[in-house]
PDB file of C-alpha atoms and ligand atoms in Angstrom:
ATOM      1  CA  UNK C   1      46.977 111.598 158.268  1.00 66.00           C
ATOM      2  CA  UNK C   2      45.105 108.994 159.950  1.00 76.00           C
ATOM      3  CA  UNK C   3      41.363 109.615 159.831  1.00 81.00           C
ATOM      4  CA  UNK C   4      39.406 109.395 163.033  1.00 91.00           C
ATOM      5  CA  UNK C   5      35.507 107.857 161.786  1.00 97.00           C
ATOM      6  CA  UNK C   6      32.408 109.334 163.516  1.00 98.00           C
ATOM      7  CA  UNK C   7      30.645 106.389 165.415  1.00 98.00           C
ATOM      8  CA  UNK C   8      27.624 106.511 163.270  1.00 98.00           C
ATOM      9  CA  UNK C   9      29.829 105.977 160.124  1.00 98.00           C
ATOM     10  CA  UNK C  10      30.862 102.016 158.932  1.00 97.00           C
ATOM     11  CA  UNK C  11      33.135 103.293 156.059  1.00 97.00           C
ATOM     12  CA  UNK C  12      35.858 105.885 154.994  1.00 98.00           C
ATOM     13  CA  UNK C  13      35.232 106.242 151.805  1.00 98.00           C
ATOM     14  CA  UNK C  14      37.552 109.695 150.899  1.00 98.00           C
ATOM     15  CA  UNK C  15      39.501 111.130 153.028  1.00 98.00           C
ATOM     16  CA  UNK C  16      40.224 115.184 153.129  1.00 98.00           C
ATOM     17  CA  UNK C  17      43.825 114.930 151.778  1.00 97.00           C
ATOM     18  CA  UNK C  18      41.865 112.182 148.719  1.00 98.00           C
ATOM     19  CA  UNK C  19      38.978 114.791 148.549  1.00 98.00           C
ATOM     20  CA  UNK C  20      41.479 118.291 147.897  1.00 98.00           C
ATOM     21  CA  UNK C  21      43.910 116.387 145.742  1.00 98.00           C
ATOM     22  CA  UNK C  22      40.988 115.190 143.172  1.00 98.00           C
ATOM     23  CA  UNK C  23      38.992 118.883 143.504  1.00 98.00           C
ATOM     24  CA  UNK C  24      42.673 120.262 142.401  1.00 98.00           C
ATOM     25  CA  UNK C  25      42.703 117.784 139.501  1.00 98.00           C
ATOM     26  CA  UNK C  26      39.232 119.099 138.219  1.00 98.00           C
ATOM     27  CA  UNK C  27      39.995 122.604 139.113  1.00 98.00           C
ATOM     28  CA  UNK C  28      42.824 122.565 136.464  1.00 98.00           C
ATOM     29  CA  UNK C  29      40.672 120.711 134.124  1.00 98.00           C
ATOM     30  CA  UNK C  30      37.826 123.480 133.873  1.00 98.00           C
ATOM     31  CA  UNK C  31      40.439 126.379 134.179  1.00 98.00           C
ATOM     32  CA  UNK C  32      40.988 124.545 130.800  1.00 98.00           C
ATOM     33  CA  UNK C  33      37.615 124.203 129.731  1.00 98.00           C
ATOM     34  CA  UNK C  34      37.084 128.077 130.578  1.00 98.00           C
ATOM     35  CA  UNK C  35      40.574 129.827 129.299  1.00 97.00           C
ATOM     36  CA  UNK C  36      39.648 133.484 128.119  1.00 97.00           C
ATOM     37  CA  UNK C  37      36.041 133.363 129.524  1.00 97.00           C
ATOM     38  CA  UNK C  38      34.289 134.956 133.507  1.00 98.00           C
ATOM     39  CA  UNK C  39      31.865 132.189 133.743  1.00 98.00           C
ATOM     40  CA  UNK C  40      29.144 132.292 136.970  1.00 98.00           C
ATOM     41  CA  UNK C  41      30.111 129.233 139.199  1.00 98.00           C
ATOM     42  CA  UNK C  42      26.716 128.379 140.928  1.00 97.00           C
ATOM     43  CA  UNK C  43      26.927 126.424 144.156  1.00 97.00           C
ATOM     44  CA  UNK C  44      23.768 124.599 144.881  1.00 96.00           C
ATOM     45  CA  UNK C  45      23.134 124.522 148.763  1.00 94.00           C
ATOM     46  CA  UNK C  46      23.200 123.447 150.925  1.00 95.00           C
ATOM     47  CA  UNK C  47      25.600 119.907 150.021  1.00 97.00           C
ATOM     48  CA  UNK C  48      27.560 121.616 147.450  1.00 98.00           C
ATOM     49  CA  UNK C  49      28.946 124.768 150.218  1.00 98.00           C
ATOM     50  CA  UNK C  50      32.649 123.044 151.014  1.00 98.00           C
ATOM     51  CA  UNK C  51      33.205 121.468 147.544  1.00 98.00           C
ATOM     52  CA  UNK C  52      32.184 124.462 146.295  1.00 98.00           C
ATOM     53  CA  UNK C  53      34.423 126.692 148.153  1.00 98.00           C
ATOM     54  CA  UNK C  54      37.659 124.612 147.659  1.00 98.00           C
ATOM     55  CA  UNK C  55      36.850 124.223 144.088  1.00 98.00           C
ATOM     56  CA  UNK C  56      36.302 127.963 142.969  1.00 98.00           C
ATOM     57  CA  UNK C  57      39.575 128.960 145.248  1.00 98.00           C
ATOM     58  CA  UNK C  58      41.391 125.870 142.985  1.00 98.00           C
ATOM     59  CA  UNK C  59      40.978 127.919 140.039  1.00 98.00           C
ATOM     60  CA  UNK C  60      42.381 130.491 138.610  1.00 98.00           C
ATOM     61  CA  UNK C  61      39.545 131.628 135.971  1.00 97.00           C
ATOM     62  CA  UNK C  62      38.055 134.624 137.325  1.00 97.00           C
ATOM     63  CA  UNK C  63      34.590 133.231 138.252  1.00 98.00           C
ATOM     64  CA  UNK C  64      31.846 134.988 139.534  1.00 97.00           C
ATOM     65  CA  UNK C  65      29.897 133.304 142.396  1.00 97.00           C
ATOM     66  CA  UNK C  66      26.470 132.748 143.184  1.00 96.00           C
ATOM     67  CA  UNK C  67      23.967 130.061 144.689  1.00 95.00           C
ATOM     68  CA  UNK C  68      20.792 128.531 144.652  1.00 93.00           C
ATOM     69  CA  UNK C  69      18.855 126.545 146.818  1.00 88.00           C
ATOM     70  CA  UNK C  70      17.507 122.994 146.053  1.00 79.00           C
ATOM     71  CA  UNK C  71      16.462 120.034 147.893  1.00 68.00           C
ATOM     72  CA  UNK C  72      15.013 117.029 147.721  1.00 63.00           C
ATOM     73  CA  UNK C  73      15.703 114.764 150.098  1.00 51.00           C
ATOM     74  CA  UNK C  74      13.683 116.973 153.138  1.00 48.00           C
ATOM     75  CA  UNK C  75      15.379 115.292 156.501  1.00 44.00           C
ATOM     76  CA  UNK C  76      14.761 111.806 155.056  1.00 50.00           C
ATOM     77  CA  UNK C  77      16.882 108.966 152.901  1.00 50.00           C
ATOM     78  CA  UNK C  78      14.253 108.606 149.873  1.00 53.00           C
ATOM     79  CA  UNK C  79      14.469 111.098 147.755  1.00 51.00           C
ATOM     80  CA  UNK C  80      11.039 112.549 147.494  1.00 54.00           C
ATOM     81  CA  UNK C  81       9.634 116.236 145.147  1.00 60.00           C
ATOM     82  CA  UNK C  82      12.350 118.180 144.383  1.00 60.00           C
ATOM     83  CA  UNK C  83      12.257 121.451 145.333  1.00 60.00           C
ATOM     84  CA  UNK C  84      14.290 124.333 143.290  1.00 61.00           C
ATOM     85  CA  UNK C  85      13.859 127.961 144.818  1.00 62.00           C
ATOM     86  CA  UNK C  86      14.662 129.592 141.412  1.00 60.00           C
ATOM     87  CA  UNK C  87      13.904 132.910 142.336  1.00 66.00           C
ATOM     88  CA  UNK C  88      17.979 133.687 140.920  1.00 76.00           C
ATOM     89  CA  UNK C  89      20.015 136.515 142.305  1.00 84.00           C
ATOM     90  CA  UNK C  90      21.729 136.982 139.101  1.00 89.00           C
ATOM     91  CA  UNK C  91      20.596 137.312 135.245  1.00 94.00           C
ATOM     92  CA  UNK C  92      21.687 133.847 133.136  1.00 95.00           C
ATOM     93  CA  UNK C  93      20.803 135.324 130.052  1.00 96.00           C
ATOM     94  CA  UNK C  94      24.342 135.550 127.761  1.00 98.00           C
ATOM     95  CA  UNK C  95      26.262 134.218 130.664  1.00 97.00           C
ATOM     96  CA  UNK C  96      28.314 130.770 130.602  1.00 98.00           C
ATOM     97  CA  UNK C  97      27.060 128.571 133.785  1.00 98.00           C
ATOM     98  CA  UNK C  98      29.064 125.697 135.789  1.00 98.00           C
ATOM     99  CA  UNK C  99      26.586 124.346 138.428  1.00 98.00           C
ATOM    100  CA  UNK C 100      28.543 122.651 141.283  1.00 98.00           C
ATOM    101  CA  UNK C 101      26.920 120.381 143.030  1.00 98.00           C
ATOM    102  CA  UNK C 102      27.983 117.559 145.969  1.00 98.00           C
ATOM    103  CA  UNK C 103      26.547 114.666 144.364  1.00 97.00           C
ATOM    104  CA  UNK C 104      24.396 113.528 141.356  1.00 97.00           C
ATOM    105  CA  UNK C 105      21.595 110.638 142.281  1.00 95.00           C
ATOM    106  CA  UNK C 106      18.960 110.338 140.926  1.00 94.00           C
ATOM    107  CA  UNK C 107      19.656 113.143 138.262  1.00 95.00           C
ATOM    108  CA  UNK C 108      16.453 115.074 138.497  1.00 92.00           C
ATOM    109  CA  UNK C 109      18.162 118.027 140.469  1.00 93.00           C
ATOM    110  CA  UNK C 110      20.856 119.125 137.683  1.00 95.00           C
ATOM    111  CA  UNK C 111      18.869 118.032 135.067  1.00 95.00           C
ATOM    112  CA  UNK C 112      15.628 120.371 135.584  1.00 92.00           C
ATOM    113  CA  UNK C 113      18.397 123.617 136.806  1.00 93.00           C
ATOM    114  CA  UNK C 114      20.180 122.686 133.608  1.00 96.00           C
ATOM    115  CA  UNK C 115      17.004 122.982 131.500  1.00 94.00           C
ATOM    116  CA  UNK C 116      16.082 126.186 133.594  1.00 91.00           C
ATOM    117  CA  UNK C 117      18.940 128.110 132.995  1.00 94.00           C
ATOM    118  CA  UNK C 118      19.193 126.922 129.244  1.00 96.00           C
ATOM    119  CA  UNK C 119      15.328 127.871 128.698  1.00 95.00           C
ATOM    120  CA  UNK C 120      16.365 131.648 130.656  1.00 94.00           C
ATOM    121  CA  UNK C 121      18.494 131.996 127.945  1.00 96.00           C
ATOM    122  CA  UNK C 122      22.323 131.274 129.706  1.00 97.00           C
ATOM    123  CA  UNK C 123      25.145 130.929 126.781  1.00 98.00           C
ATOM    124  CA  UNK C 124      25.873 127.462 127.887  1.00 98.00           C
ATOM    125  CA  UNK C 125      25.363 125.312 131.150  1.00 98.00           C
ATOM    126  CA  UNK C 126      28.270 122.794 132.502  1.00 98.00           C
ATOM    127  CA  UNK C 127      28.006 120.731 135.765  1.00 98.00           C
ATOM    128  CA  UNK C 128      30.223 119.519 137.718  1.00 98.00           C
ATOM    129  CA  UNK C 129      30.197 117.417 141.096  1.00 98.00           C
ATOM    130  CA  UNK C 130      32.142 116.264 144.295  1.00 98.00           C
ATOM    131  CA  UNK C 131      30.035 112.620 143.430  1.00 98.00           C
ATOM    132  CA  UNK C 132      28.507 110.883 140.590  1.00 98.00           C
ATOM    133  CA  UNK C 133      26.493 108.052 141.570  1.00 97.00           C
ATOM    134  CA  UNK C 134      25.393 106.110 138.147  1.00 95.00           C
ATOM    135  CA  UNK C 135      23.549 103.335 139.598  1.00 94.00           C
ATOM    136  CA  UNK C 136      20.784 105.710 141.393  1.00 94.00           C
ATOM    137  CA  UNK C 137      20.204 107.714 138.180  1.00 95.00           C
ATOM    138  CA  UNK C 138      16.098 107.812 137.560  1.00 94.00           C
ATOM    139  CA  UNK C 139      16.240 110.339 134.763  1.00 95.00           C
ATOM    140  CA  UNK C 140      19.072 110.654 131.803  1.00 95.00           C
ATOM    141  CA  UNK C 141      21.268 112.611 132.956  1.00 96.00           C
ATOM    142  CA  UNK C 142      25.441 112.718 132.245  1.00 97.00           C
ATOM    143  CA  UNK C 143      27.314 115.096 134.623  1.00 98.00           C
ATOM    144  CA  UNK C 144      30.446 117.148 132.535  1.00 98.00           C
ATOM    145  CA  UNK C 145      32.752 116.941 134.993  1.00 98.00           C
ATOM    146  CA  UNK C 146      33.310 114.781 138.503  1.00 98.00           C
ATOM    147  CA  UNK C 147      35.761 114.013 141.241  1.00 98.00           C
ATOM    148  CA  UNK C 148      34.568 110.298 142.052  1.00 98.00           C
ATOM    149  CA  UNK C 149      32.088 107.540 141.489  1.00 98.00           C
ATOM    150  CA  UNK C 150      30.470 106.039 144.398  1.00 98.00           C
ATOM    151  CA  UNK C 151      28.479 102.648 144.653  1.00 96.00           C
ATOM    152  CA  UNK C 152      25.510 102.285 146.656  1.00 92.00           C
ATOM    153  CA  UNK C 153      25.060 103.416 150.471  1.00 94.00           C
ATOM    154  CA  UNK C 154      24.404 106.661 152.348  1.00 96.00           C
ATOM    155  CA  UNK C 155      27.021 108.790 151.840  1.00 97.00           C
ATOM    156  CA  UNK C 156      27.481 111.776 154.579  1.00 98.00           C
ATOM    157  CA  UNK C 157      30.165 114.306 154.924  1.00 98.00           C
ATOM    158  CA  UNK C 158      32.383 117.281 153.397  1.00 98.00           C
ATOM    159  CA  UNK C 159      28.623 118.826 152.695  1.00 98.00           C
ATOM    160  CA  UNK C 160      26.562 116.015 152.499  1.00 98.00           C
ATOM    161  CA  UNK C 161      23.955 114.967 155.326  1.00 97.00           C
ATOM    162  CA  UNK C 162      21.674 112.439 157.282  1.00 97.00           C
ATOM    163  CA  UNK C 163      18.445 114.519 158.373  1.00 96.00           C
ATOM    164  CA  UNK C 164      20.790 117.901 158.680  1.00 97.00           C
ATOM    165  CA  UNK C 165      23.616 115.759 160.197  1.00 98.00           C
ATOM    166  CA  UNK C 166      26.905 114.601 159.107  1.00 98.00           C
ATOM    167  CA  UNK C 167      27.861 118.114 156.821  1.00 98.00           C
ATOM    168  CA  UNK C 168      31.043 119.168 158.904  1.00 98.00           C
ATOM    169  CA  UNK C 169      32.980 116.144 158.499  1.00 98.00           C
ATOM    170  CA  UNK C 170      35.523 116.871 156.610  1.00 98.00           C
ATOM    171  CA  UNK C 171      35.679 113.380 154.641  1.00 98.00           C
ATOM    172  CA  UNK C 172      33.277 111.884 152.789  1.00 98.00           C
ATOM    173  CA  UNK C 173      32.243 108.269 154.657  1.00 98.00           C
ATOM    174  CA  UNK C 174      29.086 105.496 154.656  1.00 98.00           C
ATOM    175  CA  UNK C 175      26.809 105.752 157.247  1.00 98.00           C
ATOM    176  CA  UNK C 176      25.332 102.447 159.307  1.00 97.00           C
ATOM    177  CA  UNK C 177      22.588 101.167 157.892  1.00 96.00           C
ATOM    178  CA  UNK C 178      21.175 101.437 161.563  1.00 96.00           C
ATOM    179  CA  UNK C 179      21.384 105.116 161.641  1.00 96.00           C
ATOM    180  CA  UNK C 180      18.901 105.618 158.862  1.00 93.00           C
ATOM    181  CA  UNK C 181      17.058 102.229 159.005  1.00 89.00           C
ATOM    182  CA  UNK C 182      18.461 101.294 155.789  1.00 76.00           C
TER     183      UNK C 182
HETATM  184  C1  LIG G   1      21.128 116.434 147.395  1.00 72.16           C
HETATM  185  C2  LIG G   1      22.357 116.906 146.625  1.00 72.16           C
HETATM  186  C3  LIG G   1      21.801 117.258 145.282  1.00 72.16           C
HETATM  187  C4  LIG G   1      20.640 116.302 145.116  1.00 72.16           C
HETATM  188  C5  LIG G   1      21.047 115.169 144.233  1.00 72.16           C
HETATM  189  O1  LIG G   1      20.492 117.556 147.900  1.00 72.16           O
HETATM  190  O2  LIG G   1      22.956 118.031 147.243  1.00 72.16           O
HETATM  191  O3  LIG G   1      21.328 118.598 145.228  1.00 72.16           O
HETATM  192  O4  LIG G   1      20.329 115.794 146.421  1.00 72.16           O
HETATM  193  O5  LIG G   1      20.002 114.253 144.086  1.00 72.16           O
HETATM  194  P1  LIG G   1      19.263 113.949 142.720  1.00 72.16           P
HETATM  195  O6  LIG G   1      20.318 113.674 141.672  1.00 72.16           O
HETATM  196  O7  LIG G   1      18.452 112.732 143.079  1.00 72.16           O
HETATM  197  O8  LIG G   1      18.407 115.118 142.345  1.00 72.16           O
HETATM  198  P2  LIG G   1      19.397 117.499 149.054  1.00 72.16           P
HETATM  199  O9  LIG G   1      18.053 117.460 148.445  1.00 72.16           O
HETATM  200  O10 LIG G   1      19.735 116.412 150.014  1.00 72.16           O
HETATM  201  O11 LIG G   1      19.567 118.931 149.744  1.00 72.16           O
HETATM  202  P3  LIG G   1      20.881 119.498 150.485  1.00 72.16           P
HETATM  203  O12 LIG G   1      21.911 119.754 149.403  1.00 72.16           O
HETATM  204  O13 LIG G   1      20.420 120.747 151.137  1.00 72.16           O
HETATM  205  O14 LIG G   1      21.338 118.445 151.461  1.00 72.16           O
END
């Protein structure tokens, strides 16, 4: 299907029928990864809420769900302080983790939840995301599992936003340079 580009976007980058076909592909791959176990799938909001949604129903291993909040962009492009409310609604001690995020920059985000949720004493800690994007990394980080690499450019859609805009398209596209004064 032809994909209709908000006027604030330059780019398609993935479109919805690109986006569900490679979530499926990773689905099957942790169903692998987690045969025999209930592991708790963690969604971290707000970014992660579609992938996140269409990922878990892609399995078939009997996750349990949760979420946590963490952001650290705070309506602007430059990712600033991160901020992790880890006041968690579930116990991670003993339990096997996959956090789920939208996409990986600068890799301070999943790195410090990672080490977090290891130090609270969770079995073992996997992420996966909708986007990795290598070339913005600031700390050492390595994701476990991803859908897609993506270059450099402000990315909105399927989750992700500009200043709390952009989250309900439902394909992932590049944003004008003009919007954000890029
Ligand atoms: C985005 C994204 C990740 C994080 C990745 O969240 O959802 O959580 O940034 O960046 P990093 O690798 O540099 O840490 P954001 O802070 O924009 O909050 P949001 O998910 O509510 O949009």
């Amino acid at each position: 299907m032809e994909t209709e580009l908000h006027e604030d976007c330059e780019k398609l980058l993935f479109s919805a029928e690109e986006i569900a076909s490679g979530t499926r592909s990773v689905a099957a791959l942790l169903d692998e990864a987690y045969r025999g176990t209930t592991p708790v799938a963690v969604c971290v909001l707000k970014g992660a809420v579609f992938f996140f949604c269409d990922l878990l129903r892609a399995m078939r291993t009997p996750a349990e769900i949760e979420f946590l909040r963490a952001s650290s962009y705070r309506r602007g492009a430059t990712s600033g302080t991160l901020y992790v409310d880890d006041a968690l609604s579930f116990e991670p001690r003993g339990r096997d983790i996959l956090l789920v995020e939208d996409i990986v920059d600068s890799g301070k985000t999943l790195r410090s939840l990672k080490a977090s949720l290891l130090e609270r004493g969770a079995k073992s800690v996997k992420t996966v995301t909708l986007l990795d994007k290598p070339s913005a990394r600031k700390v050492s980080f390595e994701v476990d599992y991803k859908v897609f690499d993506v270059g450099a450019g402000f990315v909105v859609g399927y989750g992700m936003d500009y200043a709390e805009k952009y989250r309900n398209l439902p394909y992932i596209a590049l944003l004008k340079p003009a919007i954000y004064g890029g």
